Coordinates of C-alpha atoms in Angstrom, one line a residue:
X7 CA 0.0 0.0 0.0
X8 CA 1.5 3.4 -1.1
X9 CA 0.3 6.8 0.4
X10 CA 0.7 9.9 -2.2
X11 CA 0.6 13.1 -3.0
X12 CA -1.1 12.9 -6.8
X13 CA -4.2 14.1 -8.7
X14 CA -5.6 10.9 -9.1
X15 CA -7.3 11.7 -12.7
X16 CA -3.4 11.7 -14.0
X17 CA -1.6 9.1 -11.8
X18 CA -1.4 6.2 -14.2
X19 CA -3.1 3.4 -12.7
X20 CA -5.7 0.3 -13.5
X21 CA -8.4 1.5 -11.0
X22 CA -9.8 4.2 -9.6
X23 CA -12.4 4.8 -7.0
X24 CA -14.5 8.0 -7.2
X25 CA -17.2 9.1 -4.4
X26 CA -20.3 10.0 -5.1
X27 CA -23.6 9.4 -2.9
X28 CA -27.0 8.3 -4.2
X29 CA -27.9 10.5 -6.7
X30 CA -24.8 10.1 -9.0
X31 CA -23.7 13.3 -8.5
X32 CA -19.5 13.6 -7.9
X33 CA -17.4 16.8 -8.3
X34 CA -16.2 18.4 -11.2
X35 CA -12.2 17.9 -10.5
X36 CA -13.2 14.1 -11.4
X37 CA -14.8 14.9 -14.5
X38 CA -12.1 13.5 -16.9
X39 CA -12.4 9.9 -15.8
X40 CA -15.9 9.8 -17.1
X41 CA -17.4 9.2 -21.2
X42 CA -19.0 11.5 -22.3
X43 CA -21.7 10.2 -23.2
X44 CA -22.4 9.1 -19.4
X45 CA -22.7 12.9 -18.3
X46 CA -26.1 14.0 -18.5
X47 CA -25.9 17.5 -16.8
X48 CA -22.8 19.6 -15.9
X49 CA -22.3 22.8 -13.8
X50 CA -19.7 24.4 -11.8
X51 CA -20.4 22.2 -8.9
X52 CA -20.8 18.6 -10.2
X53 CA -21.3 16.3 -13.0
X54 CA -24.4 13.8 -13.0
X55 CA -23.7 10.6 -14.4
X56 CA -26.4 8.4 -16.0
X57 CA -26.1 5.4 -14.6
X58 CA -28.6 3.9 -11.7
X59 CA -27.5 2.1 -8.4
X60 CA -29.6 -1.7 -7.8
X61 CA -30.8 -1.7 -5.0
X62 CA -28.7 -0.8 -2.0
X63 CA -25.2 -1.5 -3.5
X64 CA -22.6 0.5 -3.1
X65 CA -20.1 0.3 -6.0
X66 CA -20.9 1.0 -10.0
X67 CA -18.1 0.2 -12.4
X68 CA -18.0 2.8 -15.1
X69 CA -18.6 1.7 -18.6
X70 CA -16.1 3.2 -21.3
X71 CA -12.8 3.2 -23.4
X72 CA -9.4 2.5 -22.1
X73 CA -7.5 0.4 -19.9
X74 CA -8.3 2.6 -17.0
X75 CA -11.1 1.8 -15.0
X76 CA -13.3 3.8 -12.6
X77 CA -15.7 3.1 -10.3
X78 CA -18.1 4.9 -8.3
X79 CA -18.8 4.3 -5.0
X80 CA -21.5 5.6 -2.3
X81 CA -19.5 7.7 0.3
X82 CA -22.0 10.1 1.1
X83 CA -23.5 9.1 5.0
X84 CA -27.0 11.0 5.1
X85 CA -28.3 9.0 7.9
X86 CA -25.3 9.1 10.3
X87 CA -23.8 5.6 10.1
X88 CA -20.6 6.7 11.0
X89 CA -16.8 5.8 9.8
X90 CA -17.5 2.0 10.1
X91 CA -19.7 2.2 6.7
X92 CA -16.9 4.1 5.3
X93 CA -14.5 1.3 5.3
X94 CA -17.4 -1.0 5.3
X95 CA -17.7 0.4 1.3
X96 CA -13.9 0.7 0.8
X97 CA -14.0 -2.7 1.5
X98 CA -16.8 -3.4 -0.8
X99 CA -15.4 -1.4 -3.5
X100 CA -11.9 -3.1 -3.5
X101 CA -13.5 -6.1 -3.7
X102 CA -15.0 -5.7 -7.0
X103 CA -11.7 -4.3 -8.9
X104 CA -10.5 -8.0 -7.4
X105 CA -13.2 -9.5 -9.5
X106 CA -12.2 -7.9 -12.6
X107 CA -10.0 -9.5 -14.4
X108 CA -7.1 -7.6 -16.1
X109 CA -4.4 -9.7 -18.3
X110 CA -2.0 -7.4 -17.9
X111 CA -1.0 -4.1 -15.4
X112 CA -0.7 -0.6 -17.0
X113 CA 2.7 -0.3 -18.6
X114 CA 4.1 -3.4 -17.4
X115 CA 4.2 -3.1 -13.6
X116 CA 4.9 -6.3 -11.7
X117 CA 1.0 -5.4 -9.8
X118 CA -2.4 -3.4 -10.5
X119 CA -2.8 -0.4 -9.2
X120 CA -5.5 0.8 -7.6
X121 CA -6.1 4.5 -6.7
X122 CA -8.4 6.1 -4.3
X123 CA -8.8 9.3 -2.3
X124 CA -9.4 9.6 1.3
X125 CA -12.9 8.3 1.1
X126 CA -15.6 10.7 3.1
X127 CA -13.7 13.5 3.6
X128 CA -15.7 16.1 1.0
X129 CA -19.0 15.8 1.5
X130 CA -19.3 12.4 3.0
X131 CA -19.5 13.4 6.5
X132 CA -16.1 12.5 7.4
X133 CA -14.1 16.2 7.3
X134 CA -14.1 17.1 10.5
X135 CA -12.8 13.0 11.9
X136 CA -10.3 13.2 8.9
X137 CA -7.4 12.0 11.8
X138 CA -9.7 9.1 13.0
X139 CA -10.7 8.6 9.3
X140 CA -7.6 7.9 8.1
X141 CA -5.9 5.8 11.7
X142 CA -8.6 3.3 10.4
X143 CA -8.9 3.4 6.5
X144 CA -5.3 2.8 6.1
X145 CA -4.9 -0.7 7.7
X146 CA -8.3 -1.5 5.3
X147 CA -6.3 -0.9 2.5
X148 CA -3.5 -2.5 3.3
X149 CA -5.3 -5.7 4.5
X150 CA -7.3 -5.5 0.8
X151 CA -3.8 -5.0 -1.1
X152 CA -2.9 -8.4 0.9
X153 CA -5.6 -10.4 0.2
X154 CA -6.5 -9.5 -3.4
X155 CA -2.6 -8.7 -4.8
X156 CA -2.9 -5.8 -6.2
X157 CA -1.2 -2.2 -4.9
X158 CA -3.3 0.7 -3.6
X159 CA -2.2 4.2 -3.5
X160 CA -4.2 6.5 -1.6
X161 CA -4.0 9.8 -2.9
X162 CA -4.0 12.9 -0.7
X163 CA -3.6 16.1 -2.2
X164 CA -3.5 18.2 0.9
X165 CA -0.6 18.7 3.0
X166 CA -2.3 18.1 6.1
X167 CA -3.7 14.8 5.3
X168 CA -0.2 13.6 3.8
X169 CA 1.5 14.8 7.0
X170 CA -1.2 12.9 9.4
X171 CA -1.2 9.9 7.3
X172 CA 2.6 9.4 6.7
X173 CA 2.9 9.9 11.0
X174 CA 0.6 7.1 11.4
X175 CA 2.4 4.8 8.6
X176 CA 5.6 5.2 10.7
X177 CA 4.1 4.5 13.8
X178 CA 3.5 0.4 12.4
X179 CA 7.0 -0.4 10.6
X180 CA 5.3 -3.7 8.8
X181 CA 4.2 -1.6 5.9
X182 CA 6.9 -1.7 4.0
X183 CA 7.9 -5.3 2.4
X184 CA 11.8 -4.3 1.9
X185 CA 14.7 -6.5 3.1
X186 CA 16.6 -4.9 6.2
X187 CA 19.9 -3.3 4.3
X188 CA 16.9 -1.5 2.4
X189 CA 15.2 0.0 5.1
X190 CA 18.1 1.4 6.3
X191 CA 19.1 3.1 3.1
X192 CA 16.2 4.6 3.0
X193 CA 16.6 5.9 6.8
X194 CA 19.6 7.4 5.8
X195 CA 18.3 9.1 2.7
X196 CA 15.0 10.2 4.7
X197 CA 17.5 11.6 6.9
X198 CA 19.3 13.3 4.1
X199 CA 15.7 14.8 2.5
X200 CA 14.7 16.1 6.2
X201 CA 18.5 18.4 6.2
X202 CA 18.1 19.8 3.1
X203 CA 21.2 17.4 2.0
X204 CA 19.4 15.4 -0.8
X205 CA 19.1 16.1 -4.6
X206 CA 17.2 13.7 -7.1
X207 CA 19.0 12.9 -10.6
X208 CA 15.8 11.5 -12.5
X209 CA 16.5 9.0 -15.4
X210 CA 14.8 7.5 -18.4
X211 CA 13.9 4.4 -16.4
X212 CA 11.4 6.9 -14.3
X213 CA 9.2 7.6 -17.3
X214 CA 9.1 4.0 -18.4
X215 CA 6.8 3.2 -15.8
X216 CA 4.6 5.9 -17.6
X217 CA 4.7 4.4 -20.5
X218 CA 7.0 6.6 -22.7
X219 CA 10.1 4.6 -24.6
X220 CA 13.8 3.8 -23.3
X221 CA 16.2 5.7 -25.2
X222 CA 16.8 2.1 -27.3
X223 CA 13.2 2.0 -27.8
X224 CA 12.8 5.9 -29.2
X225 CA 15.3 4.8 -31.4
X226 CA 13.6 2.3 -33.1
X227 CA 10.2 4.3 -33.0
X228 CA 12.2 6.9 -35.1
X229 CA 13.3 4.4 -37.2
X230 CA 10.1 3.0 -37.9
X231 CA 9.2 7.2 -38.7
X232 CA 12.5 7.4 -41.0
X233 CA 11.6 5.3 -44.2
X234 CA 15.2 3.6 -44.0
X235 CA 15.5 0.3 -46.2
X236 CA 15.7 -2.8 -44.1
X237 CA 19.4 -2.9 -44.5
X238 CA 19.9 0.6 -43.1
X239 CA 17.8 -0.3 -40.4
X240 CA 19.4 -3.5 -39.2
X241 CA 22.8 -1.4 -39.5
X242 CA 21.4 1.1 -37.4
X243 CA 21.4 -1.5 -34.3
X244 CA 25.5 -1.8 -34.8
X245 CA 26.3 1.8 -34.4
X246 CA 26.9 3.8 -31.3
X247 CA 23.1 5.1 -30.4
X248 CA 24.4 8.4 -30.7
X249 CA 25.6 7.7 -33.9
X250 CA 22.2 5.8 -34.8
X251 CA 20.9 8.9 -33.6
X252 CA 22.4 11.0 -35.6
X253 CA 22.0 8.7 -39.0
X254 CA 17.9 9.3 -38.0
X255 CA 18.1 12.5 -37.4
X256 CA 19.5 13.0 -40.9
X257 CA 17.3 11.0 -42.5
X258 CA 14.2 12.6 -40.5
X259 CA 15.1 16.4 -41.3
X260 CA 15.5 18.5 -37.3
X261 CA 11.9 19.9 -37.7
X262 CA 10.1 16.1 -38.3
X263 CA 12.5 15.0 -35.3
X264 CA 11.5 17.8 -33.5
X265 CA 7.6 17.6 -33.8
X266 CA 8.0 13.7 -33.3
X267 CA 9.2 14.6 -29.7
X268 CA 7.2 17.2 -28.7
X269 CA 4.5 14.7 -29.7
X270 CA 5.9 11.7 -27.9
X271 CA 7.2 13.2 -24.5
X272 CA 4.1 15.7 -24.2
X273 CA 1.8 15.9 -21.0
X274 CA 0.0 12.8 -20.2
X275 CA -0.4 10.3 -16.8
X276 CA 2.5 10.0 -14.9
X277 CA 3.9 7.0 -12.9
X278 CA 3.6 6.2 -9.7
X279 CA 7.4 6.8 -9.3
X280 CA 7.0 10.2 -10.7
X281 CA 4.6 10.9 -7.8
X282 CA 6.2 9.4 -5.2
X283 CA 9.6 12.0 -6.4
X284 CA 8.0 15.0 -6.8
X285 CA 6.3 14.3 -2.8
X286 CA 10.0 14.2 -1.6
X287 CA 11.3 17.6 0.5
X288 CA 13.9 17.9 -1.9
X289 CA 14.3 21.4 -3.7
X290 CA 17.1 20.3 -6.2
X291 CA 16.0 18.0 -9.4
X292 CA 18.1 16.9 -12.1
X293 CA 17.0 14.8 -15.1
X294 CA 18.2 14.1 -18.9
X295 CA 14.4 12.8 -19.9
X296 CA 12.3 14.9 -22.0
X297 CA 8.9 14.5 -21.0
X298 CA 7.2 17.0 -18.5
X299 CA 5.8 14.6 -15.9
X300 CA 8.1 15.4 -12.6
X301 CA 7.3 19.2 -13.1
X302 CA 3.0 18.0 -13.4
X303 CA 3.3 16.0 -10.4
X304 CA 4.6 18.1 -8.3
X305 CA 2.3 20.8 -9.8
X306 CA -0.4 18.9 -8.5
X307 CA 0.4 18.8 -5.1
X308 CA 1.3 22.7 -5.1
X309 CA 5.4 22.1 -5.9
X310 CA 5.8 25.3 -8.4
X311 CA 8.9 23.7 -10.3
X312 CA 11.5 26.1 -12.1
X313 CA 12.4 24.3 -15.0
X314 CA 16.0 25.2 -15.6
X315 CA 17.2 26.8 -17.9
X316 CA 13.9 27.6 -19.6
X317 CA 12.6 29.4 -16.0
X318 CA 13.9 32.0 -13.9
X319 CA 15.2 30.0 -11.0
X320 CA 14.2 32.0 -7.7
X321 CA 15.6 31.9 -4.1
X322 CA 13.5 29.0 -1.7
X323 CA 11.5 28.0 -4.9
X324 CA 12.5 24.1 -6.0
X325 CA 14.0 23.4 -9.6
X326 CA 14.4 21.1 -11.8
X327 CA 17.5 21.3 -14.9
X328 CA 16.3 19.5 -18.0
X329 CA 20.2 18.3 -19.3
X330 CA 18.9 17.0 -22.2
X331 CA 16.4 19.9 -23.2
X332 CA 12.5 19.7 -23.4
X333 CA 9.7 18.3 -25.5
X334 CA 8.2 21.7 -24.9
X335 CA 11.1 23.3 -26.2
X336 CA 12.0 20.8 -29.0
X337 CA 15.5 22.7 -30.5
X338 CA 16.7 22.0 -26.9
X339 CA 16.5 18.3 -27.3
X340 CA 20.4 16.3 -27.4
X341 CA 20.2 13.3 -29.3
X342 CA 22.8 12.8 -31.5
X343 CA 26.6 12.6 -31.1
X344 CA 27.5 16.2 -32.4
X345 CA 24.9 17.3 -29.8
X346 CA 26.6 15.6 -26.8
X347 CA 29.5 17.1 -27.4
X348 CA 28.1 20.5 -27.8
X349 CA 27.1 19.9 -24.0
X350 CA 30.2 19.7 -23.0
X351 CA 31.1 23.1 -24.6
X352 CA 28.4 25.6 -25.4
X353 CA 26.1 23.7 -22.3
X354 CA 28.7 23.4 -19.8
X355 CA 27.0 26.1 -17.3
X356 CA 24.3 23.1 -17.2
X357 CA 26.4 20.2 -16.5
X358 CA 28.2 22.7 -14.0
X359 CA 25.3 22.6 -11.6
X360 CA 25.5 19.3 -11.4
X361 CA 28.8 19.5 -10.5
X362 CA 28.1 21.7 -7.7
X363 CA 25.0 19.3 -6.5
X364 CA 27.8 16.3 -6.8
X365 CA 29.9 18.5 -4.8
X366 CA 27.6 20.5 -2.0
X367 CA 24.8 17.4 -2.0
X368 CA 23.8 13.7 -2.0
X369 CA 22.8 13.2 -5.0
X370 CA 20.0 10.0 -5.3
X371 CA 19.9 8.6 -8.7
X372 CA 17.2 6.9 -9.6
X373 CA 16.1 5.0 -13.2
X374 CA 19.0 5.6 -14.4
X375 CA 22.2 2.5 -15.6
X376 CA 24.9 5.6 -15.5
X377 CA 25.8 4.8 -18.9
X378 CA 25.0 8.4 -20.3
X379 CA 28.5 10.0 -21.9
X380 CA 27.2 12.9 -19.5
X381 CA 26.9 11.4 -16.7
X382 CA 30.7 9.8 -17.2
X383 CA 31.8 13.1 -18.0
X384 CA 30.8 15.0 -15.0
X385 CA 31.8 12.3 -12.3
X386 CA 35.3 12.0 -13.9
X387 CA 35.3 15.9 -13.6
X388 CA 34.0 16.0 -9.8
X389 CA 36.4 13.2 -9.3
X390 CA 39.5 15.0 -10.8
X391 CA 38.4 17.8 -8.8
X392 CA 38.4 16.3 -5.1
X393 CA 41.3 14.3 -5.4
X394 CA 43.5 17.0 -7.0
X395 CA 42.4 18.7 -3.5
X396 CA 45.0 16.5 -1.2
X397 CA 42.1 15.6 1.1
X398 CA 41.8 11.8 1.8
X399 CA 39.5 9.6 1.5
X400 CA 36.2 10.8 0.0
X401 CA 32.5 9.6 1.0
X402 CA 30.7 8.8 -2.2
X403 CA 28.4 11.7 -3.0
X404 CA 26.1 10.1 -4.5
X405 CA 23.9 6.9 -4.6
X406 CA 22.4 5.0 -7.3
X407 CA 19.3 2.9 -6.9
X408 CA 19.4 0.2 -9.7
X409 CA 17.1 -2.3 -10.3
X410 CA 19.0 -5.6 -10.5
X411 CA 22.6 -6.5 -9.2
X412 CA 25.7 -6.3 -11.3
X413 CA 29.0 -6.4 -9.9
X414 CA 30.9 -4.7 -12.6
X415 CA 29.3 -1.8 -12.6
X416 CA 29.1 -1.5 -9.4
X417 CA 32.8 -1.3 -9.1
X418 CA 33.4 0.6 -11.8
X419 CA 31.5 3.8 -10.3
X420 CA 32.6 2.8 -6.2
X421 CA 34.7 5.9 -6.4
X422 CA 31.9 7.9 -7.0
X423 CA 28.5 6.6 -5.8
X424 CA 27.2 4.0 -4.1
X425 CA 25.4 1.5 -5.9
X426 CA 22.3 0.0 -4.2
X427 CA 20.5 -3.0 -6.3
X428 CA 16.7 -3.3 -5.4
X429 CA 16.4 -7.2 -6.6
X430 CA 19.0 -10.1 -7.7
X431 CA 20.1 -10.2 -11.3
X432 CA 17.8 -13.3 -12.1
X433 CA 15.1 -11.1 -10.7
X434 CA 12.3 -9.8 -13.1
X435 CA 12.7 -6.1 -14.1
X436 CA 9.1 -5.6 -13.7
X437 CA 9.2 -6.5 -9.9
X438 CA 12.3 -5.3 -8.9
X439 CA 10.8 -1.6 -10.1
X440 CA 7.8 -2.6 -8.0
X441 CA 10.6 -2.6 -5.1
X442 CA 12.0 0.8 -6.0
X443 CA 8.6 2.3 -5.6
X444 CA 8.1 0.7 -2.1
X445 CA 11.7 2.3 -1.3
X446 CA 10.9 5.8 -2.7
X447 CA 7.6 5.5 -0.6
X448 CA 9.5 4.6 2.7
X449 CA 11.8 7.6 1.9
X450 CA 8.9 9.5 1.7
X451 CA 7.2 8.3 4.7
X452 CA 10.1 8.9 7.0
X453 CA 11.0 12.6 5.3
X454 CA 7.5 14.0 5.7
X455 CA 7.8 17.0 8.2
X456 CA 5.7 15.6 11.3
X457 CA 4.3 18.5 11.9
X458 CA 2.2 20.0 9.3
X459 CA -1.0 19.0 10.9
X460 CA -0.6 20.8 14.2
X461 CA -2.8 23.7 13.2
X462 CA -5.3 21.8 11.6
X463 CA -8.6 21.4 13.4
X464 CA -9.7 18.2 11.8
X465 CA -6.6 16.6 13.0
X466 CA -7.0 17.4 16.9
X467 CA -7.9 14.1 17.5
X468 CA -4.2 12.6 16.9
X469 CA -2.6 15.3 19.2
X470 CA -1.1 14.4 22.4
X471 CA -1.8 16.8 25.8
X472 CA 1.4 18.3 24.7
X473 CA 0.7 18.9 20.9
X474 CA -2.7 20.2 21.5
X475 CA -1.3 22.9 24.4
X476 CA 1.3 24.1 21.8
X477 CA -1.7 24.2 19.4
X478 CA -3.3 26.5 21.0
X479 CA -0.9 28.7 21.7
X480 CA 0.3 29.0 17.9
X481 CA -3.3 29.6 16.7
X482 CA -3.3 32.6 19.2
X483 CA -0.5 33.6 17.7
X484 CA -2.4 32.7 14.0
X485 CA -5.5 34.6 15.5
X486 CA -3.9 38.0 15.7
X487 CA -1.7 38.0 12.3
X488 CA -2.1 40.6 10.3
X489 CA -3.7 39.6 6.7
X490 CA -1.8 39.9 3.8
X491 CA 1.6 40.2 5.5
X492 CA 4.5 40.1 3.0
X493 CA 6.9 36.9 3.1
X494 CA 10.1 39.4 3.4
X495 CA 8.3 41.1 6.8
X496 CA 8.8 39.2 10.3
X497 CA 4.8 38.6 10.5
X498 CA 5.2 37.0 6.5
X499 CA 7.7 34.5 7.6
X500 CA 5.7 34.0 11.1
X501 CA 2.3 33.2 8.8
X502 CA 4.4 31.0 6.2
X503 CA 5.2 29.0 9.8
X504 CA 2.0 28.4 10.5
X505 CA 0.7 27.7 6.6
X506 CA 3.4 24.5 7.2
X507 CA 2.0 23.7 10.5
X508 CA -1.7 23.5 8.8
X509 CA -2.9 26.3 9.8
X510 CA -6.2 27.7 8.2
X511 CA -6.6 24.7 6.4
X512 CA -9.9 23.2 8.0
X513 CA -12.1 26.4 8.2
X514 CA -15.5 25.3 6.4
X515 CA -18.6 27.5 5.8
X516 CA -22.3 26.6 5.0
X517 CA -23.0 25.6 1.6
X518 CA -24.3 22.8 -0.6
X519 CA -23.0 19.8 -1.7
X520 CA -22.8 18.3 -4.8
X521 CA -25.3 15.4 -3.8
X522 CA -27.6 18.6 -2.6
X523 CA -27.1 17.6 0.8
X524 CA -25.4 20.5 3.0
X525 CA -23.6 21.1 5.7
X526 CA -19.5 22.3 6.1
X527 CA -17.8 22.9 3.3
X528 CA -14.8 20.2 3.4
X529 CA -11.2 21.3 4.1
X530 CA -10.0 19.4 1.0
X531 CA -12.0 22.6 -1.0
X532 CA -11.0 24.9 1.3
X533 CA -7.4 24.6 1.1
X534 CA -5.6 28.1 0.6
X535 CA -3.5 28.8 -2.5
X536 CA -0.7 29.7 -0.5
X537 CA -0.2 26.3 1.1
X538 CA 2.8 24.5 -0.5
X539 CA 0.4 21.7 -1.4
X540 CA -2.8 22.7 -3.1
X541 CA -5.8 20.1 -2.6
X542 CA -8.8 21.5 -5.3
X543 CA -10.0 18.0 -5.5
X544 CA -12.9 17.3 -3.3
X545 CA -13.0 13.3 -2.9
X546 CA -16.3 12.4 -1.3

C-alpha cells in the first residue's frame, strides 16, 4: 500500500475509485475519468452521471474506453452511520476491482494499481474525523492490497492529510515489504531529505513506468518514422546510439525529429514513481528525460517547479535542470553525437550545476544505468576535482538505486557513488521496479515533516496533551496576524510557519454539496493557494 501526493485523474493506474452518494452526482475535478456520453448534466459544482445504483449496492463500475477503470462508490452518509460504513464500502469497493480481471497491469508493472482518495472527507460526513478517518482506512487498505494482490495508492492532495497519514504509517513499521539493508538506506536518505542534503537525478527508467520509450526504444520508433530500407535499419542496431541517432536525425530532417518529440514526450499520466519524487522535500532535481511529468506532479500537489534553464530560478523556490532539453522546447533536445559534445562546450553552465550538486549534495539517482556519456563526463570531472584537492579519502556523494545486481558496474562507479541493487540479477525487471517504488515511498514516509498537521482542526484528534497545548498557543499567535503580511516582513515569515504547520486549512462554511445535501464545506476545497500543497480536489 502506497500513500501519495497525486491528482488521481493523472496518476497512471488500473483503477480508480471515485465518491459519489445516491444521486450520482460527484465533483467536477473528477470529470475527466468519465465518457461523455455518461454525463447528463454539468455545472460548476458537479457532473451527473447516467447510470442507476440496484438496490442498495454501493459500488458502480463505469462503462467506457481505455484500460483505466473507474468506479463509483457511495460515500455520502446521510443517515449518520458513521466511519464504520466508510471502510465497510472501501472494502466493498476493492472487492469488486479483485473481480475484474485484467491480463496485464498498465505499462508493465509487476501489480495493479489501484487509486483512491481519502474516502468521506468532501461531503461524505467524514471532514471534521479526517485524523480518526484515516488511523482506520489505512490498515483496510492494506489488509485489501494483501488479500487480493494488487497495490493501492491512496491519494492525498492536501498537505495536512499527507502529513497525518505518513505519522501514522511510521508509527506500524510492517508496511513496508523491503529487506533490512533496504530500510536502512532509506533511513539514511529520509535523513538526508529532512536536512536539506538530498538532490534527485531522474532518469529515463522513471518515465518508463509511464509508458513513454527507453532511449533504445525511441530509437527504433524513429526508425520506424525514418523510411530507411531494411538494410539501413538493421545497420542502425550496430552503431553507437548516438551515432544511430544522428544517421535518423539526418534521415528525418530537425523539424520532423523535433515535432516527433514534442509529440511523444508531451503531458499525459505520470507513474507512480513520478509521484512518489516529486512528494519528496527535496528542492534540487536533475533529469536528462524529455517529458514533462516530474514538473506536473509536483504541480499537482502545489510544488511550483523552475524548470531550468527555460525558468527564472528564484531563491526557496525548487528546480528542476532539463540536461537534455524539453519536449516543450524541442531545439533543446540532445540526441545525437554532435549534440553531446556541444554539451560539453556551449552547455557546460548546465552540467556545471550538477557538479556543484555532486559537490555541495547527495545526489540519489534513480532509473537511471549511468551509462549516459554525460553522466561519465561530469563524475570524472567532480572526481579529478576532489582528489587534486589533497584531502583523503572521499564519501561517495552520490547513490544510485538500480534495479538488478551487477557487480561490474558497481565497481566501476565505487569511487563515485554508491550502488544499491533493489532485486537479484535473475530477478524480473518488472518486480524489482515494483521494489524501487516501495523504497521511494519509505523515503517519503520517514522525510515527511511531522508537523504539518498541528494547526489543523480536523486533526485534533491525533494530538497528544502536549501537541494540543502548543496548538493553541500558535493559533493565538495565528488569530492575531495581520492579513496579507509580505513573506520578506517578520509577520510574512511568522504566517508561512504556521501555513506548514496547517494552519487555516480546515475552516468550512455553509453551503451545498454536490449530492444537494449541505452542511461544512470540506477542508480538502477549502485549502488556501498559498499552502505549499494545493488540494482542489474534493473526494467524497
Amino acid at each position: 500500500m502506497f500513500v501519495v501526493g497525486a491528482d488521481l485523474t493523472r496518476l497512471s493506474c488500473d483503477d480508480v475509485l471515485v465518491p459519489t452518494g445516491r444521486t450520482l452526482r460527484i465533483a467536477r475535478s473528477w470529470r475527466a475519468l468519465l465518457p461523455d456520453d455518461l454525463v447528463t448534466d454539468e455545472d460548476a459544482e458537479g457532473v451527473c452521471v447516467d447510470l442507476a445504483w440496484n438496490g442498495d449496492e454501493r459500488v458502480l463500475e463505469v462503462p467506457g474506453p481505455g484500460a483505466r477503470q473507474a468506479w463509483l462508490l457511495d460515500t455520502v452518509d446521510d443517515r449518520g452511520r458513521g466511519l464504520g460504513w466508510l471502510l465497510d464500502g472501501a472494502r466493498e469497493a476493492l472487492a469488486a476491482v479483485a473481480r475484474r480481471e485484467v491480463a496485464e497491469p498498465v505499462h508493465g508493472r509487476a501489480r495493479r494499481l489501484v487509486g483512491l482518495p481519502a474516502l468521506g472527507t468532501g461531503w461524505g460526513g467524514a471532514a471534521g474525523r479526517r485524523g480518526d478517518l484515516l488511523q482506520q482506512l489505512l490498515p483496510v487498505l492494506r489488509e485489501a492490497a494483501d488479500e487480493h494482490g494488487f497495490d493501492v495508492a491512496l491519494v492525498l492532495r492536501g498537505p495536512s492529510d499527507l502529513a497525518a497519514a505518513q505519522r501514522i504509517r511510521r508509527e506500524d513499521t510492517a508496511g513496508w515489504d523491503l529487506p533490512e539493508p533496504l530500510r536502512v538506506l532509506a533511513e539514511q536518505l529520509g535523513e538526508r531529505a529532512r536536512r536539506g542534503q538530498l538532490a534527485l537525478f531522474i532518469g529515463a527508467g522513471v518515465s518508463a513506468a509511464a509508458g513513454l520509450p527507453t532511449w533504445e526504444q525511441l530509437l527504433d520508433e524513429l526508425a520506424g518514422h525514418s523510411g530507411l530500407d531494411d538494410d539501413l535499419r538493421e545497420g542502425l542496431s550496430r552503431l553507437p546510439p548516438q551515432d544511430s541517432a544522428a544517421l535518423l536525425a539526418r534521415e528525418l530532417g530537425r523539424e520532423r525529429l523535433e515535432a516527433f518529440v514534442q509529440e511523444r514526450f508531451g503531458p499525459g499520466p505520470y507513474a507512480l514513481a513520478h509521484a512518489l519524487i516529486a512528494d519528496l522535500p527535496v528542492q534540487e532535481f536533475v533529469t536528462t528525460n524529455y517529458d514533462p511529468l516530474v514538473e506536473l506532479a509536483a504541480a499537482d500537489i502545489g510544488r511550483d517547479l523552475s524548470v531550468l534553464p527555460y525558468d527564472e530560478a528564484r531563491p526557496g523556490r525548487p528546480w528542476l535542470l532539463k540536461l537534455h532539453g524539453d519536449a516543450a522546447h524541442p531545439e533543446s533536445v540532445v540526441l545525437t553525437r554532435e549534440e553531446y559534445l556541444q554539451l560539453g562546450d556551449s552547455r557546460a553552465a548546465l552540467a556545471g550545476v550538477l557538479h556543484s550538486l555532486l559537490l555541495t549534495r547527495h545526489v540519489l539517482f534513480v532509473g537511471t544505468s549511468m551509462l549516459d556519456d554525460d553522466l561519465i563526463r561530469i563524475a570524472h570531472q567532480v572526481r579529478s576535482a576532489v582528489q587534486g584537492s589533497d584531502r583523503g579519502p572521499r564519501r561517495p556523494s552520490g547513490t544510485v538505486l538500480a534495479l538488478q545486481e551487477d557487480a561490474a558496474r558497481s565497481r566501476l562507479w565505487e569511487q563515485d557513488v554508491e550502488t544499491v541493487a533493489m532485486a537479484r540479477g535473475d530477478t524480473p525487471p518488472a518486480e524489482a521496479a515494483r521494489r524501487l517504488e516501495v523504497l521511494l515511498d519509505l523515503i517519503g514516509c520517514l522525510s515527511t515533516p511531522p508537523t504539518g498537521y498541528l494547526l489543523d482542526p480536523a486533526y485534533r484528534g491525533m494530538l497528544s496533551a502536549g501537541e494540543r497545548a502548543l496548538a493553541e498557543a500558535l493559533q493565538a499567535v495565528s488569530d492575531v496576524m495581520p492579513e496579507g503580511a509580505g513573506t520578506p516582513s517578520a509577520a510574512g515569515e511568522v504566517a508561512a510557519l504556521l501555513r506548514r504547520l496547517g494552519a487555516g486549512r480546515s475552516a468550512g462554511r455553509r453551503d451545498g454539496g454536490p449530492d444537494g445535501t449541505s452542511g461544512e464545506q470540506p477542508a480538502d476545497a477549502a485549502t488556501e493557494p498559498r499552502d505549499d500543497r494545493l488540494q482542489s480536489q474534493r473526494p467524497g
